[in-house]
Amino acid sequence: MDTEEVLDVFRACGALLEGHFILSSGLRSPRYLQCARVMMHPVQGERLCRALAERINARLADGTIAGGGIDCVVSPAMGGVIVGYEVARQLGVPAMFTERVDGSFTLRRGFAIEPGWRVLMAEDVVTTGKSSRECIAAIEAAGGRVVAASALIDRSAGKVDLGVPLVSLTGLDVPSYDPNDLPPELAALPAVKPGSRGLA
């Protein structure tokens, strides 16, 4: 799938939003990709995740992702859970997710990573990479070896560094602003926080 095909899916699902959004990083943006709106449509979610899994397998085959394979997929809750599950299903490996406990990601619910397992960290959208890096740290603390990260959308357009290869369906260069340095047209709009981080 190319960028326009991916964005067409988001548009068809009402998941490409315009306005003034507070990102999970605290930064502000005039566009927001609400992956949950896509994943509520299983056929569309499967289509995107199948394309992403195919891209991951291609990177394994060409050596971009080292290590010989993937033993499991681990995602950060909440946004990455469904994407990670479907990518794992496409790859034929187990899926797990981390949750915040006292502000830090950890595995719960009986999830356990076998020592040395080659792990794919799967997100829905990567912007600054903060949640992804925290999830990677939790995987490594649990004994896994993160060989790659994946996302449906890389909002950094390839600029984010997660310390491992990042495989995405597409990259977008969507501007993000410090809340104290907003352009006037964005500052004039009411700010909305559509993500899940920080919700009670």
Coordinates of N, CA and C in Angstrom, one line a residue:
M1 N 0.8 -1.2 0.0 CA 0.0 0.0 0.0 C 0.9 1.2 0.0
D2 N 0.5 2.2 -0.8 CA 1.2 3.5 -0.8 C 0.5 4.5 0.2
T3 N 1.2 5.6 0.3 CA 0.7 6.6 1.3 C -0.8 7.0 1.0
E4 N -1.2 7.2 -0.2 CA -2.5 7.7 -0.5 C -3.5 6.5 -0.2
E5 N -3.2 5.3 -0.5 CA -4.1 4.2 -0.2 C -4.3 4.1 1.3
V6 N -3.2 4.3 2.1 CA -3.4 4.2 3.5 C -4.2 5.3 4.0
L7 N -4.0 6.5 3.6 CA -4.8 7.7 4.0 C -6.2 7.6 3.5
D8 N -6.4 7.0 2.4 CA -7.8 6.8 1.9 C -8.6 5.9 2.9
V9 N -7.9 4.9 3.5 CA -8.6 4.1 4.5 C -8.9 4.9 5.7
F10 N -8.0 5.8 6.1 CA -8.3 6.6 7.3 C -9.4 7.6 7.0
R11 N -9.4 8.2 5.8 CA -10.5 9.1 5.4 C -11.8 8.4 5.4
A12 N -11.9 7.2 4.8 CA -13.1 6.5 4.7 C -13.7 6.1 6.1
C13 N -12.8 5.9 7.0 CA -13.3 5.6 8.4 C -13.4 6.8 9.3
G14 N -13.3 8.0 8.7 CA -13.4 9.2 9.5 C -12.3 9.3 10.6
A15 N -11.1 8.8 10.2 CA -10.1 8.8 11.2 C -8.9 9.8 10.9
L16 N -9.0 10.6 9.9 CA -8.1 11.6 9.6 C -8.7 13.0 10.0
L17 N -8.4 13.5 11.2 CA -9.1 14.6 11.8 C -8.3 15.9 11.6
E18 N -9.0 17.0 11.5 CA -8.4 18.3 11.3 C -8.9 19.2 12.5
G19 N -8.0 20.0 13.1 CA -8.4 20.8 14.2 C -7.2 21.2 15.0
H20 N -7.4 21.2 16.4 CA -6.3 21.5 17.3 C -6.3 20.4 18.3
F21 N -5.2 19.5 18.2 CA -5.2 18.3 19.0 C -4.0 18.3 20.0
I22 N -4.3 17.8 21.2 CA -3.2 17.6 22.2 C -2.7 16.2 22.0
L23 N -1.5 16.0 21.6 CA -0.9 14.7 21.4 C -0.5 14.1 22.8
S24 N -0.3 12.8 22.8 CA 0.0 12.1 24.0 C 1.4 12.6 24.6
S25 N 2.2 13.2 23.7 CA 3.5 13.8 24.1 C 3.3 15.1 24.8
G26 N 2.1 15.7 24.7 CA 1.9 17.1 25.2 C 2.0 18.1 24.1
L27 N 2.6 17.7 22.9 CA 2.7 18.7 21.8 C 1.3 18.9 21.2
R28 N 1.2 19.9 20.3 CA -0.1 20.2 19.7 C 0.1 20.0 18.2
S29 N -1.0 19.6 17.5 CA -1.0 19.4 16.1 C -2.3 19.8 15.4
P30 N -2.2 20.2 14.1 CA -3.5 20.5 13.4 C -4.1 19.3 12.8
R31 N -3.4 18.1 12.8 CA -4.0 16.9 12.3 C -3.8 15.8 13.3
Y32 N -4.8 14.9 13.3 CA -4.7 13.7 14.2 C -5.2 12.5 13.5
L33 N -4.5 11.4 13.6 CA -4.8 10.1 13.0 C -5.4 9.2 14.1
Q34 N -6.7 9.1 14.1 CA -7.4 8.3 15.2 C -7.5 6.8 14.7
C35 N -6.4 6.1 15.0 CA -6.4 4.7 14.5 C -7.5 3.8 15.1
A36 N -8.0 4.2 16.3 CA -9.1 3.4 16.8 C -10.3 3.4 15.9
R37 N -10.5 4.5 15.2 CA -11.7 4.6 14.3 C -11.5 3.7 13.1
V38 N -10.2 3.4 12.7 CA -10.0 2.5 11.6 C -10.1 1.0 12.1
M39 N -9.6 0.8 13.3 CA -9.6 -0.6 13.8 C -10.9 -1.0 14.3
M40 N -11.9 -0.1 14.4 CA -13.3 -0.6 14.7 C -13.9 -1.2 13.5
H41 N -13.3 -1.1 12.4 CA -13.8 -1.8 11.2 C -12.8 -3.0 10.9
P42 N -13.1 -4.2 11.3 CA -12.2 -5.3 11.2 C -11.6 -5.5 9.8
V43 N -12.4 -5.3 8.8 CA -11.9 -5.6 7.4 C -10.8 -4.6 7.1
Q44 N -11.0 -3.3 7.4 CA -10.0 -2.3 7.1 C -8.8 -2.5 8.0
G45 N -9.0 -2.8 9.3 CA -7.9 -3.0 10.2 C -7.0 -4.2 9.7
E46 N -7.7 -5.3 9.3 CA -6.9 -6.4 8.8 C -6.1 -6.0 7.5
R47 N -6.8 -5.3 6.7 CA -6.1 -4.9 5.4 C -4.8 -4.1 5.7
L48 N -4.9 -3.1 6.6 CA -3.7 -2.4 7.0 C -2.6 -3.2 7.7
C49 N -3.1 -4.0 8.6 CA -2.1 -4.8 9.4 C -1.5 -5.9 8.5
R50 N -2.2 -6.5 7.6 CA -1.7 -7.5 6.6 C -0.6 -6.8 5.8
A51 N -0.8 -5.6 5.3 CA 0.2 -4.9 4.5 C 1.4 -4.6 5.4
L52 N 1.2 -4.2 6.6 CA 2.3 -4.0 7.5 C 3.1 -5.2 7.8
A53 N 2.4 -6.3 8.0 CA 3.1 -7.6 8.3 C 3.9 -8.0 7.0
E54 N 3.4 -7.8 5.8 CA 4.1 -8.1 4.6 C 5.4 -7.3 4.5
R55 N 5.3 -6.0 4.9 CA 6.5 -5.2 4.9 C 7.5 -5.6 5.9
I56 N 7.0 -6.1 7.1 CA 7.9 -6.6 8.1 C 8.6 -7.8 7.6
N57 N 7.9 -8.7 7.0 CA 8.5 -10.0 6.5 C 9.5 -9.6 5.4
A58 N 9.3 -8.6 4.6 CA 10.2 -8.2 3.6 C 11.5 -7.7 4.2
R59 N 11.4 -6.9 5.3 CA 12.6 -6.4 6.0 C 13.3 -7.5 6.7
L60 N 12.6 -8.6 7.2 CA 13.3 -9.8 7.7 C 14.1 -10.5 6.6
A61 N 13.5 -10.6 5.4 CA 14.1 -11.3 4.3 C 15.3 -10.6 3.8
D62 N 15.3 -9.2 3.7 CA 16.4 -8.5 3.2 C 17.5 -8.1 4.2
G63 N 17.2 -8.5 5.5 CA 18.2 -8.3 6.5 C 18.2 -7.0 7.2
T64 N 17.2 -6.1 6.9 CA 17.0 -4.9 7.6 C 16.7 -5.1 9.0
I65 N 15.9 -6.1 9.3 CA 15.6 -6.6 10.6 C 16.5 -7.8 10.9
A66 N 17.5 -7.7 11.8 CA 18.4 -8.8 12.0 C 17.8 -9.8 13.1
G67 N 18.4 -10.9 13.2 CA 18.0 -11.8 14.3 C 17.3 -13.1 13.8
G68 N 16.9 -13.2 12.6 CA 16.4 -14.4 12.1 C 14.9 -14.6 12.2
G69 N 14.2 -13.7 12.8 CA 12.7 -13.9 12.9 C 12.1 -13.2 14.0
I70 N 10.9 -13.4 14.3 CA 10.1 -12.7 15.4 C 9.4 -13.8 16.1
D71 N 9.6 -13.8 17.5 CA 8.9 -14.8 18.3 C 7.6 -14.3 18.9
C72 N 7.5 -13.0 19.1 CA 6.2 -12.4 19.6 C 6.2 -10.9 19.3
V73 N 5.0 -10.4 19.5 CA 4.7 -9.0 19.3 C 4.2 -8.4 20.6
V74 N 4.8 -7.3 21.0 CA 4.4 -6.6 22.2 C 4.0 -5.2 21.9
S75 N 2.9 -4.7 22.4 CA 2.4 -3.3 22.1 C 2.2 -2.6 23.4
P76 N 2.3 -1.2 23.3 CA 1.9 -0.4 24.5 C 0.4 -0.2 24.5
A77 N -0.2 -0.3 25.6 CA -1.7 0.0 25.8 C -1.8 1.5 25.8
M78 N -2.8 2.1 25.3 CA -4.0 1.4 24.7 C -3.9 1.3 23.2
G79 N -3.4 2.4 22.6 CA -3.5 2.5 21.1 C -2.9 1.3 20.3
G80 N -1.8 0.7 20.8 CA -1.2 -0.3 20.1 C -1.8 -1.7 20.2
V81 N -2.7 -1.9 21.1 CA -3.2 -3.3 21.5 C -3.8 -4.0 20.3
I82 N -4.8 -3.3 19.6 CA -5.4 -4.0 18.5 C -4.5 -4.2 17.3
V83 N -3.8 -3.1 17.0 CA -2.8 -3.2 15.9 C -1.8 -4.3 16.2
G84 N -1.3 -4.4 17.4 CA -0.3 -5.4 17.7 C -0.9 -6.8 17.6
Y85 N -2.1 -7.0 18.1 CA -2.8 -8.3 18.0 C -2.9 -8.7 16.5
E86 N -3.4 -7.8 15.7 CA -3.6 -8.2 14.3 C -2.3 -8.4 13.5
V87 N -1.3 -7.6 13.8 CA 0.0 -7.9 13.2 C 0.6 -9.2 13.6
A88 N 0.4 -9.5 14.9 CA 0.9 -10.8 15.4 C 0.1 -12.0 14.8
R89 N -1.2 -11.8 14.6 CA -2.0 -12.8 13.9 C -1.5 -13.0 12.5
Q90 N -1.2 -11.9 11.8 CA -0.7 -12.0 10.4 C 0.7 -12.7 10.4
L91 N 1.5 -12.5 11.4 CA 2.9 -13.1 11.5 C 2.9 -14.5 12.1
G92 N 1.7 -14.9 12.7 CA 1.6 -16.2 13.3 C 2.4 -16.4 14.6
V93 N 2.5 -15.3 15.4 CA 3.2 -15.4 16.6 C 2.3 -14.8 17.8
P94 N 2.6 -15.1 19.0 CA 1.8 -14.6 20.1 C 1.8 -13.0 20.2
A95 N 0.8 -12.5 20.8 CA 0.6 -11.0 21.0 C 0.5 -10.7 22.5
M96 N 1.2 -9.7 23.0 CA 1.0 -9.3 24.3 C 1.0 -7.8 24.3
F97 N 0.7 -7.2 25.5 CA 0.8 -5.7 25.6 C 1.2 -5.3 27.0
T98 N 1.8 -4.1 27.0 CA 2.2 -3.5 28.3 C 1.2 -2.5 28.7
E99 N 1.1 -2.3 30.0 CA 0.2 -1.3 30.6 C 1.0 -0.5 31.6
R100 N 0.5 0.8 31.8 CA 1.2 1.6 32.8 C 0.8 1.3 34.2
V101 N 1.7 1.0 35.0 CA 1.6 0.8 36.5 C 2.5 1.8 37.2
D102 N 1.9 2.7 38.0 CA 2.6 3.8 38.6 C 3.5 4.6 37.6
G103 N 2.9 4.8 36.4 CA 3.5 5.6 35.4 C 4.5 5.0 34.5
S104 N 4.8 3.7 34.7 CA 5.7 3.0 33.9 C 5.1 1.7 33.2
F105 N 5.5 1.4 32.0 CA 5.0 0.3 31.3 C 5.5 -1.0 31.9
T106 N 4.6 -2.0 32.0 CA 5.0 -3.3 32.5 C 4.1 -4.4 31.9
L107 N 4.5 -5.6 31.9 CA 3.7 -6.7 31.5 C 2.8 -7.2 32.7
R108 N 1.6 -7.4 32.4 CA 0.7 -7.9 33.5 C -0.1 -9.1 32.9
R109 N -1.2 -9.5 33.6 CA -2.2 -10.5 33.1 C -1.6 -11.8 32.8
G110 N -0.4 -12.1 33.4 CA 0.2 -13.4 33.2 C 1.1 -13.4 31.9
F111 N 1.2 -12.3 31.3 CA 2.1 -12.2 30.1 C 3.6 -12.4 30.5
A112 N 4.3 -13.2 29.8 CA 5.7 -13.4 30.0 C 6.5 -13.6 28.7
I113 N 7.6 -13.1 28.7 CA 8.5 -13.2 27.5 C 9.6 -14.2 27.8
E114 N 9.7 -15.2 27.0 CA 10.8 -16.2 27.2 C 12.2 -15.5 27.0
P115 N 13.1 -15.8 27.9 CA 14.5 -15.1 27.8 C 15.0 -15.3 26.4
G116 N 15.4 -14.1 25.8 CA 16.0 -14.1 24.5 C 15.1 -14.1 23.3
W117 N 13.8 -14.1 23.6 CA 12.8 -14.0 22.5 C 13.0 -12.8 21.7
R118 N 12.9 -12.9 20.4 CA 13.0 -11.8 19.4 C 11.7 -11.1 19.3
V119 N 11.6 -9.9 19.7 CA 10.3 -9.2 19.9 C 10.2 -8.1 18.9
L120 N 9.0 -8.0 18.3 CA 8.6 -6.8 17.5 C 7.7 -5.9 18.4
M121 N 8.1 -4.7 18.6 CA 7.2 -3.7 19.3 C 6.3 -3.1 18.3
A122 N 5.0 -3.2 18.5 CA 4.0 -2.7 17.5 C 3.2 -1.6 18.1
E123 N 3.2 -0.5 17.4 CA 2.4 0.7 17.8 C 1.3 1.0 16.7
D124 N 0.4 1.9 17.0 CA -0.5 2.4 15.9 C 0.1 3.6 15.2
V125 N 0.5 4.6 16.0 CA 1.1 5.8 15.4 C 2.4 6.1 16.2
V126 N 3.5 6.5 15.6 CA 4.7 7.0 16.3 C 4.8 8.4 15.9
T127 N 5.0 9.3 17.0 CA 5.2 10.7 16.7 C 6.6 11.1 17.3
T128 N 6.7 11.2 18.6 CA 8.0 11.5 19.2 C 8.8 10.2 19.5
G129 N 8.0 9.1 19.6 CA 8.6 7.8 20.0 C 8.7 7.6 21.5
K130 N 8.1 8.5 22.3 CA 8.2 8.3 23.8 C 7.6 7.0 24.2
S131 N 6.3 6.8 23.9 CA 5.7 5.5 24.3 C 6.4 4.3 23.7
S132 N 6.9 4.4 22.5 CA 7.6 3.3 21.9 C 8.9 2.9 22.7
R133 N 9.6 3.9 23.0 CA 10.9 3.7 23.7 C 10.6 3.1 25.1
E134 N 9.5 3.6 25.8 CA 9.2 3.1 27.1 C 8.7 1.7 27.0
C135 N 8.0 1.3 25.9 CA 7.6 -0.1 25.7 C 8.8 -1.0 25.5
I136 N 9.7 -0.5 24.6 CA 10.9 -1.2 24.3 C 11.7 -1.5 25.6
A137 N 11.8 -0.5 26.5 CA 12.5 -0.7 27.7 C 11.8 -1.7 28.6
A138 N 10.5 -1.7 28.6 CA 9.8 -2.7 29.4 C 10.0 -4.1 28.9
I139 N 10.0 -4.3 27.5 CA 10.3 -5.6 26.9 C 11.6 -6.1 27.3
E140 N 12.6 -5.2 27.2 CA 14.0 -5.6 27.5 C 14.1 -6.0 29.0
A141 N 13.4 -5.2 29.9 CA 13.5 -5.5 31.3 C 12.8 -6.9 31.6
A142 N 11.9 -7.3 30.7 CA 11.2 -8.6 30.9 C 12.0 -9.8 30.2
G143 N 13.2 -9.4 29.6 CA 14.0 -10.5 29.1 C 13.9 -10.6 27.6
G144 N 13.2 -9.8 26.9 CA 13.0 -9.9 25.5 C 14.1 -9.1 24.7
R145 N 14.3 -9.5 23.5 CA 15.3 -8.7 22.6 C 14.5 -8.1 21.5
V146 N 14.4 -6.8 21.6 CA 13.6 -6.1 20.5 C 14.4 -6.0 19.3
V147 N 13.9 -6.6 18.2 CA 14.7 -6.6 16.9 C 14.2 -5.5 16.0
A148 N 12.9 -5.0 16.2 CA 12.4 -4.0 15.4 C 11.1 -3.4 16.0
A149 N 10.7 -2.3 15.5 CA 9.5 -1.6 15.9 C 8.6 -1.5 14.7
S150 N 7.3 -1.4 14.8 CA 6.4 -1.2 13.7 C 5.3 -0.2 14.1
A151 N 4.7 0.4 13.1 CA 3.6 1.3 13.3 C 2.9 1.5 11.9
L152 N 1.6 1.7 12.0 CA 0.8 2.0 10.8 C 1.3 3.3 10.2
I153 N 1.5 4.3 11.1 CA 1.9 5.6 10.6 C 3.1 6.1 11.4
D154 N 4.1 6.6 10.7 CA 5.2 7.2 11.4 C 5.1 8.7 11.1
R155 N 4.6 9.4 12.1 CA 4.3 10.9 12.0 C 5.6 11.7 12.0
S156 N 6.8 11.1 12.3 CA 8.0 11.8 12.3 C 8.6 11.8 10.9
A157 N 8.0 11.0 9.9 CA 8.5 10.9 8.6 C 10.0 10.4 8.5
G158 N 10.3 9.4 9.4 CA 11.6 8.8 9.5 C 12.6 9.4 10.4
K159 N 12.2 10.5 11.1 CA 13.2 11.2 11.9 C 13.3 10.6 13.3
V160 N 12.3 9.9 13.8 CA 12.4 9.4 15.1 C 13.4 8.2 15.2
D161 N 14.2 8.2 16.3 CA 15.2 7.1 16.5 C 14.7 6.3 17.7
L162 N 14.4 5.0 17.5 CA 13.9 4.1 18.5 C 15.0 3.2 18.9
G163 N 16.2 3.2 18.3 CA 17.3 2.3 18.6 C 17.2 1.0 17.9
V164 N 16.1 0.8 17.2 CA 15.9 -0.4 16.4 C 15.2 0.0 15.1
P165 N 15.3 -0.8 14.0 CA 14.6 -0.4 12.8 C 13.1 -0.2 13.0
L166 N 12.5 0.8 12.4 CA 11.1 1.1 12.5 C 10.5 0.9 11.1
V167 N 9.5 -0.1 11.1 CA 8.8 -0.4 9.8 C 7.4 0.2 10.0
S168 N 7.1 1.0 9.0 CA 5.7 1.6 9.0 C 5.1 1.5 7.6
L169 N 3.7 1.6 7.6 CA 3.1 1.6 6.3 C 3.4 2.9 5.5
T170 N 3.4 4.0 6.2 CA 3.7 5.3 5.6 C 4.3 6.2 6.6
G171 N 5.0 7.2 6.1 CA 5.5 8.3 7.0 C 4.8 9.6 6.6
L172 N 4.4 10.4 7.6 CA 3.8 11.7 7.3 C 4.6 12.8 8.1
D173 N 4.8 13.9 7.4 CA 5.5 15.0 8.1 C 4.4 16.0 8.6
V174 N 3.8 15.6 9.7 CA 2.7 16.4 10.2 C 3.3 17.3 11.3
P175 N 3.2 18.6 11.2 CA 3.8 19.5 12.2 C 3.3 19.3 13.6
S176 N 4.2 19.4 14.6 CA 3.8 19.4 16.0 C 4.4 20.6 16.7
Y177 N 3.7 21.2 17.6 CA 4.1 22.5 18.2 C 4.1 22.4 19.7
D178 N 5.1 23.1 20.3 CA 5.0 23.3 21.8 C 3.8 24.1 22.1
P179 N 3.1 23.8 23.2 CA 1.8 24.5 23.5 C 2.0 26.0 23.8
N180 N 3.3 26.4 24.1 CA 3.6 27.8 24.3 C 4.1 28.5 23.1
D181 N 4.1 27.8 22.0 CA 4.6 28.4 20.7 C 3.7 28.0 19.5
L182 N 2.4 28.2 19.6 CA 1.5 27.8 18.6 C 1.3 28.9 17.5
P183 N 1.2 28.5 16.3 CA 0.8 29.4 15.2 C -0.6 30.0 15.5
P184 N -0.8 31.2 15.2 CA -2.1 31.9 15.5 C -3.3 31.1 15.1
E185 N -3.3 30.5 13.9 CA -4.5 29.8 13.4 C -4.8 28.6 14.2
L186 N -3.8 28.0 14.8 CA -4.0 26.8 15.7 C -4.5 27.3 17.1
A187 N -3.8 28.3 17.6 CA -4.2 28.9 18.9 C -5.6 29.3 19.0
A188 N -6.2 29.7 17.8 CA -7.6 30.2 17.8 C -8.6 29.1 17.9
L189 N -8.2 27.8 17.8 CA -9.1 26.7 17.9 C -9.1 26.1 19.2
P190 N -10.2 25.6 19.7 CA -10.2 24.9 21.0 C -9.4 23.6 20.9
A191 N -8.6 23.3 21.9 CA -7.7 22.1 22.0 C -8.5 20.9 22.4
V192 N -8.3 19.8 21.7 CA -9.0 18.5 22.1 C -7.9 17.5 22.3
K193 N -8.1 16.6 23.3 CA -7.2 15.5 23.6 C -7.9 14.2 23.2
P194 N -7.6 13.7 22.0 CA -8.4 12.4 21.6 C -7.7 11.1 22.0
G195 N -6.5 11.2 22.5 CA -5.7 10.0 22.9 C -6.2 9.4 24.2
S196 N -5.5 8.4 24.7 CA -5.9 7.7 25.9 C -4.9 8.0 27.1
R197 N -3.7 8.5 26.8 CA -2.8 8.7 27.9 C -3.3 9.8 28.9
G198 N -3.2 9.5 30.1 CA -3.6 10.4 31.1 C -5.1 10.4 31.5
L199 N -5.8 9.5 30.8 CA -7.3 9.4 31.2 C -7.4 8.6 32.4
A200 N -8.4 9.0 33.3 CA -8.6 8.2 34.5 C -9.4 6.9 34.2

